[in-house]
mmCIF file of C-alpha atoms in Angstrom:
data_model
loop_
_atom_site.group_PDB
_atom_site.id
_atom_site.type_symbol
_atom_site.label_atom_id
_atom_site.label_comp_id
_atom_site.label_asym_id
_atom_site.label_seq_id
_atom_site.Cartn_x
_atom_site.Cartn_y
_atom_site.Cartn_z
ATOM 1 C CA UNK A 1 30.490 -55.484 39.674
ATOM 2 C CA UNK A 2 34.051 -54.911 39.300
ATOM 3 C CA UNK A 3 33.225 -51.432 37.721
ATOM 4 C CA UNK A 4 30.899 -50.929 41.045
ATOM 5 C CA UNK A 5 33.744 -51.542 43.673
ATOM 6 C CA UNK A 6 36.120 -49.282 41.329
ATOM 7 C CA UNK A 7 33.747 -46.133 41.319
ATOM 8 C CA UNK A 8 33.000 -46.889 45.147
ATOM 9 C CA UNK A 9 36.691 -46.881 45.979
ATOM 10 C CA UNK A 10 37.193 -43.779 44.032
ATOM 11 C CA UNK A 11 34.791 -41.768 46.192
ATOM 12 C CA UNK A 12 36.068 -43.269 49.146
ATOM 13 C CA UNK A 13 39.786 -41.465 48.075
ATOM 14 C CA UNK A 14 38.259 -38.008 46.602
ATOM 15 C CA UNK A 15 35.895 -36.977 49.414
ATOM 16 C CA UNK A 16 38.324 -34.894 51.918
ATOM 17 C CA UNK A 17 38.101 -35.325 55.728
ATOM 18 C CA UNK A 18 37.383 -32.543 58.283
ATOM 19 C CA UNK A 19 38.701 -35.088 60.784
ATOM 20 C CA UNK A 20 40.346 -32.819 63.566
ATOM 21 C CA UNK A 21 42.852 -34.191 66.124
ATOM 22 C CA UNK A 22 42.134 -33.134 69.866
ATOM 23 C CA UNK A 23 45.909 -32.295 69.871
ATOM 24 C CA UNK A 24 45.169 -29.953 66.906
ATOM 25 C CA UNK A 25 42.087 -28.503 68.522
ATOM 26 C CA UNK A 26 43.741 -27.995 71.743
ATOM 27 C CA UNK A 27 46.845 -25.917 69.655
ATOM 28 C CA UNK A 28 44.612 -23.890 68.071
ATOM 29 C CA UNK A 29 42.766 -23.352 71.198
ATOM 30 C CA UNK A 30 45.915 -22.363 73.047
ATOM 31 C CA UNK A 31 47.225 -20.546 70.056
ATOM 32 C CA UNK A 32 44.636 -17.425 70.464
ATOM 33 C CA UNK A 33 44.175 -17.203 74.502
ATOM 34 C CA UNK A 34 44.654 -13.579 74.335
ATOM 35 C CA UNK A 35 41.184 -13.600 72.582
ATOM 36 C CA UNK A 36 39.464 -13.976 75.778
ATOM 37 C CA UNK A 37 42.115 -12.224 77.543
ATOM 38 C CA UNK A 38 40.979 -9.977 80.503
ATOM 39 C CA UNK A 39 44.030 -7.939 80.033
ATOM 40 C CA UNK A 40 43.104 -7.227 76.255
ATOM 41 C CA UNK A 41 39.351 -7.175 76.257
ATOM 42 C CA UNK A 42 38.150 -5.772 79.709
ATOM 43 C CA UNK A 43 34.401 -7.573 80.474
ATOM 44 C CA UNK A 44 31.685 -4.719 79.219
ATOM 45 C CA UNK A 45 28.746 -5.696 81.260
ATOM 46 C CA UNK A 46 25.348 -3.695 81.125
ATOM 47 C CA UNK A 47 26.186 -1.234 83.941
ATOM 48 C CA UNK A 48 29.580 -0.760 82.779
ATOM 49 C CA UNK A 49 27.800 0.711 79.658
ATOM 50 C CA UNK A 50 25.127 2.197 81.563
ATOM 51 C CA UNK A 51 27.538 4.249 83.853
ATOM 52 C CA UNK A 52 28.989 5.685 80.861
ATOM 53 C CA UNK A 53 26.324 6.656 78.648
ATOM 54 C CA UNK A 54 24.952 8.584 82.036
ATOM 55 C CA UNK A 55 28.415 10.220 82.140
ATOM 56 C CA UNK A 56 28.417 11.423 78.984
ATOM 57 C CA UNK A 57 24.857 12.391 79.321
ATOM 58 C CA UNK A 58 25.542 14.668 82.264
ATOM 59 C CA UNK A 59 28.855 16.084 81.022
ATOM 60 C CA UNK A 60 26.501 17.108 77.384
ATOM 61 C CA UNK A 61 23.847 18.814 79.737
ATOM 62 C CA UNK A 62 25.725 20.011 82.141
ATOM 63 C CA UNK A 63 27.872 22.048 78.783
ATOM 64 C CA UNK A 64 24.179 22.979 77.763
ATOM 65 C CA UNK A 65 23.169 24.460 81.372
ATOM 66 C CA UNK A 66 26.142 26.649 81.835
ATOM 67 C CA UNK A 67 26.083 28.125 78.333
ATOM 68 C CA UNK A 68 22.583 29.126 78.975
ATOM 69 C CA UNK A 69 23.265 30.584 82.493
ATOM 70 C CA UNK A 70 26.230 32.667 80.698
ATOM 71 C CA UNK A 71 23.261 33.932 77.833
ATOM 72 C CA UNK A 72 20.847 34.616 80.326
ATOM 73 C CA UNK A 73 23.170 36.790 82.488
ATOM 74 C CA UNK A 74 24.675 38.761 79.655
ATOM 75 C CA UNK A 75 21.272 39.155 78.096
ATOM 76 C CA UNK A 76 20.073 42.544 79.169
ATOM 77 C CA UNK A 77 17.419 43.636 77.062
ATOM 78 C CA UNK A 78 13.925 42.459 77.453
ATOM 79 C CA UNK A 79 11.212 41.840 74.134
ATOM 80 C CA UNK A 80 8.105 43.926 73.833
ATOM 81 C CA UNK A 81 5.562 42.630 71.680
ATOM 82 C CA UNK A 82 2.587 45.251 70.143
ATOM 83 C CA UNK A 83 0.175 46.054 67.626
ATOM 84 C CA UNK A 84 -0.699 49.259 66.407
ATOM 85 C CA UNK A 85 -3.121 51.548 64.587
ATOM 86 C CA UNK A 86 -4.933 54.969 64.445
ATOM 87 C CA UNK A 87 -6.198 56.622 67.872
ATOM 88 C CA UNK A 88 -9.492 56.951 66.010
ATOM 89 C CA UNK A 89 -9.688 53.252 65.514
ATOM 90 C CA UNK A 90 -7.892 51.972 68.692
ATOM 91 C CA UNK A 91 -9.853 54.458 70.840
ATOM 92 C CA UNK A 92 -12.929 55.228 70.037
ATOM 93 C CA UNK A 93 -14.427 52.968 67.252
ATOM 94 C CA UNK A 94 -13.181 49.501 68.087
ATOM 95 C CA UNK A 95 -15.523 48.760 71.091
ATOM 96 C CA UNK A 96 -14.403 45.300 71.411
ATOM 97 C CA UNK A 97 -10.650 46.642 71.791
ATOM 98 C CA UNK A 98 -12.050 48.340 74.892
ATOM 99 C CA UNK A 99 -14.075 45.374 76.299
ATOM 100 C CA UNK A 100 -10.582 43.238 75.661
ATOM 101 C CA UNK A 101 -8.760 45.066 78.253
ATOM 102 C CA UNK A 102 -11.270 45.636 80.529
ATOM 103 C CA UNK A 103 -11.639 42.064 80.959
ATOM 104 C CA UNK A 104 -8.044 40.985 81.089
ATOM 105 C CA UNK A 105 -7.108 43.658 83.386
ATOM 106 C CA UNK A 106 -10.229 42.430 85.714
ATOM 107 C CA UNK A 107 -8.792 38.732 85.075
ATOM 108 C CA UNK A 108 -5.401 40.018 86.196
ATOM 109 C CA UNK A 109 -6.747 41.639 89.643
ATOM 110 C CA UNK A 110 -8.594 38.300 90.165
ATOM 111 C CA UNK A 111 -5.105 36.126 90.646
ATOM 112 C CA UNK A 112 -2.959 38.893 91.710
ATOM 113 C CA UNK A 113 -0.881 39.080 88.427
ATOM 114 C CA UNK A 114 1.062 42.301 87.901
ATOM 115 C CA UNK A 115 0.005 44.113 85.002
ATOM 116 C CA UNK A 116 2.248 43.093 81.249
ATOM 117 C CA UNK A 117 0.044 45.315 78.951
ATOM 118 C CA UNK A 118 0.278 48.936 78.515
ATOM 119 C CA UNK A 119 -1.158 51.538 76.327
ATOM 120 C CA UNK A 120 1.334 54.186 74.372
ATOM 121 C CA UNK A 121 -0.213 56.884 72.989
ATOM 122 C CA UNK A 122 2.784 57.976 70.247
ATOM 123 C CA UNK A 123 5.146 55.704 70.947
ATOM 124 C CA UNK A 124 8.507 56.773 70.325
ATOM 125 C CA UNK A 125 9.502 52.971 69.043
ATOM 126 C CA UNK A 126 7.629 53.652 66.039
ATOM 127 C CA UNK A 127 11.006 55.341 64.934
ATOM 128 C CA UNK A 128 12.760 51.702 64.143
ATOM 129 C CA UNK A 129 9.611 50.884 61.595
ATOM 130 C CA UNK A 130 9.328 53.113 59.444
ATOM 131 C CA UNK A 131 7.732 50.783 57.327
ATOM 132 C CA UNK A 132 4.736 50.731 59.496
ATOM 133 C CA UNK A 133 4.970 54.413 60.457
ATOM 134 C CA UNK A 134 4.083 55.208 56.732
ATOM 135 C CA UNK A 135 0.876 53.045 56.741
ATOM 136 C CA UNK A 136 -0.178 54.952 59.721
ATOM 137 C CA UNK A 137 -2.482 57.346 60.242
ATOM 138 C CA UNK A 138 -1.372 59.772 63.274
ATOM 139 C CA UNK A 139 -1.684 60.113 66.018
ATOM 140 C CA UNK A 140 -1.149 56.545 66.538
ATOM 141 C CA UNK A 141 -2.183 54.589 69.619
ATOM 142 C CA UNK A 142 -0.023 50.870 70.155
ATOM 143 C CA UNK A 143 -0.732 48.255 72.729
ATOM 144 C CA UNK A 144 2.252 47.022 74.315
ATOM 145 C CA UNK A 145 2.853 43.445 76.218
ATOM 146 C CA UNK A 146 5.406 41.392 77.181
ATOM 147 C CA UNK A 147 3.139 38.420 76.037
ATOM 148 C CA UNK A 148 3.725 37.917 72.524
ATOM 149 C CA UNK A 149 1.561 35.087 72.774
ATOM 150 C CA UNK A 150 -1.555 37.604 73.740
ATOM 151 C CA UNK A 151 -0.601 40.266 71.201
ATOM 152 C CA UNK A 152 -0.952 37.524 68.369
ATOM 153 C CA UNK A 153 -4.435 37.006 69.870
ATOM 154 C CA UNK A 154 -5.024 40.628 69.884
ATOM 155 C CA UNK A 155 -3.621 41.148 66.449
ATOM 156 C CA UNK A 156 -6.769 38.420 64.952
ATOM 157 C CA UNK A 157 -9.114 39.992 67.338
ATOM 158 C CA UNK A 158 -8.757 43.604 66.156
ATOM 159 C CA UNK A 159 -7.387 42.722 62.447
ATOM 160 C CA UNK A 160 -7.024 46.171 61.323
ATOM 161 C CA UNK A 161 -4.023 46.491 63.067
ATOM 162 C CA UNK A 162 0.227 46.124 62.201
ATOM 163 C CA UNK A 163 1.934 43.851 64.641
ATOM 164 C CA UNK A 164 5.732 43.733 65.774
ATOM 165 C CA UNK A 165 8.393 43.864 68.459
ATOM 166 C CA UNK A 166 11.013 44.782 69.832
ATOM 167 C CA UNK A 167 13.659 45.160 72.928
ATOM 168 C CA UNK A 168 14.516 47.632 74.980
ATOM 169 C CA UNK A 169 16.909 48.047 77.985
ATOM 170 C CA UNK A 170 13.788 49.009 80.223
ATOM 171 C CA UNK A 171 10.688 49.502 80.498
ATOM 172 C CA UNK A 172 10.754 53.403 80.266
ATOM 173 C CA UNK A 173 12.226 53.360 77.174
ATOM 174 C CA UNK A 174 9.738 50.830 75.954
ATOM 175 C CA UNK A 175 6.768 52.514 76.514
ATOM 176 C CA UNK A 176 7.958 56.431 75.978
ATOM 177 C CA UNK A 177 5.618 58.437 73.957
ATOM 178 C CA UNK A 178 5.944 61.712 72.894
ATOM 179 C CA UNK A 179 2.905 63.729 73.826
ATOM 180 C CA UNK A 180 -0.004 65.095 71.859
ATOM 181 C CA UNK A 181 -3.458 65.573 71.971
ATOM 182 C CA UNK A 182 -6.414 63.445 71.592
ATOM 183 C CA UNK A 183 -9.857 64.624 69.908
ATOM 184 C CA UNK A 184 -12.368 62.255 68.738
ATOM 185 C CA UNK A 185 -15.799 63.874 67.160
ATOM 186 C CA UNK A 186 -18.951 62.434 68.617
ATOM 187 C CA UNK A 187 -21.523 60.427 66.431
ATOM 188 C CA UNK A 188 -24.556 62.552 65.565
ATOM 189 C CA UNK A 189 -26.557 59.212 66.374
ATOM 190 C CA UNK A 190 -25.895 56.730 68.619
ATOM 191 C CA UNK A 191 -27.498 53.187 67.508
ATOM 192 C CA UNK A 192 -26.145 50.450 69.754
ATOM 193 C CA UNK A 193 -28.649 49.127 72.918
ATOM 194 C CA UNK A 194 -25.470 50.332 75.330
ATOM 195 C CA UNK A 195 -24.038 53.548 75.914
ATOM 196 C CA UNK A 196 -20.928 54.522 74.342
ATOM 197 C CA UNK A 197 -17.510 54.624 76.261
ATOM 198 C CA UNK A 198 -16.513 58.109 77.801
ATOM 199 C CA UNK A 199 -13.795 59.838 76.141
ATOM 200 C CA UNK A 200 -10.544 58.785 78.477
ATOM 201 C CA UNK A 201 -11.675 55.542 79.195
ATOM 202 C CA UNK A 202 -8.225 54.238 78.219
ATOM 203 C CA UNK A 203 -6.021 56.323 80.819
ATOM 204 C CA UNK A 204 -6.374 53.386 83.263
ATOM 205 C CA UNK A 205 -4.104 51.414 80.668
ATOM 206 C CA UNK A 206 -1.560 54.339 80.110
ATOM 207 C CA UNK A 207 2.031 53.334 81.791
ATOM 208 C CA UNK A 208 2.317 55.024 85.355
ATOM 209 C CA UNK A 209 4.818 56.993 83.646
ATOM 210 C CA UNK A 210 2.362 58.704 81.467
ATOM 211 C CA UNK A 211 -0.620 59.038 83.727
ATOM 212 C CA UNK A 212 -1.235 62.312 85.424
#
């Protein structure tokens, strides 16, 4: 028993207290006021945050807008987009070619859209590729758009054909040719159900430039 009250009154004495004073708790307290300081730590509320994230968010975009005025003002040159081939094939064997254009340029009277496609008949651009001038047989015939996204289109729907741009300062220098002239020998025999497309069919398409 004795041995019981001894080990009791030894735990009693070893276990520490976390007794704390309300004098001690009110030092400590006072001791860091500046925590919670105004002066220090201005309040950040959700519009405070909101105002500047907005800020900074216009001041990025508004960097982003005039940098893109300042391109689009200095830029002076426009791109032309074309693919090209033989007359022979462009002219006067690929009917579908011809049926193409036909309907786009009836789709473009339709909704009053000015014309973006031209035919060049020797186009004088063909000097910058010279990697596609020596796969071509000449004279060469390219179509010619400002819609690259069309001359992609055109480039699956005719396959046999090379495809690439280009910019130019206008629109007479993009579609300048140099002249020559076109002869295409007619089938002995005609098989298809329709009649075959008259020889000049494609002068509608030249640039006003070229047309007589």
């Amino acid at each position: 028993m004795s041995l019981m009250k001894s080990l009791g009154a030894s735990a009693v004495v070893n276990v520490p207290t976390a007794t704390v004073t309300t004098t001690q708790l009110h030092h400590s307290t006072h001791s860091f006021t500046f925590i919670s300081s105004p002066h220090h730590f201005p309040k950040l509320t959700t519009a405070t945050v909101s105002r500047r994230t907005t800020s900074s968010v216009r001041t990025a975009i508004a960097a982003v807008d005039s940098s893109e005025t300042v391109e689009k003002e200095t830029e002076s040159n426009k791109r032309y987009h074309f693919v090209v081939a033989n007359a022979k094939f462009m002219l006067d064997d690929e009917e579908h070619f011809q049926e193409q254009l036909f309907e786009r340029a009836r789709l473009f009277k339709e909704r009053n859209m000015e014309q973006d496609f031209w035919l060049v008949i020797e186009p004088k651009f063909l000097d910058k590729f010279p990697d596609i001038t020596k796969r071509l047989k000449r004279p060469a015939v390219a179509l010619v758009s400002t819609n690259g996204t069309w001359i992609k289109f055109m480039k699956l729907r005719l396959d046999r054909v090379l495809q690439e741009s280009f910019e130019a300062e206008s629109v007479e220098e993009a579609l300048a040719s140099n002249p020559v002239d076109l002869e295409f020998e007619k089938p002995d025999k005609w098989v298809a159900p329709y009649p075959k497309y008259e020889f000049g069919w494609w002068e509608a398409f030249l640039p006003p430039i070229a047309q007589v």
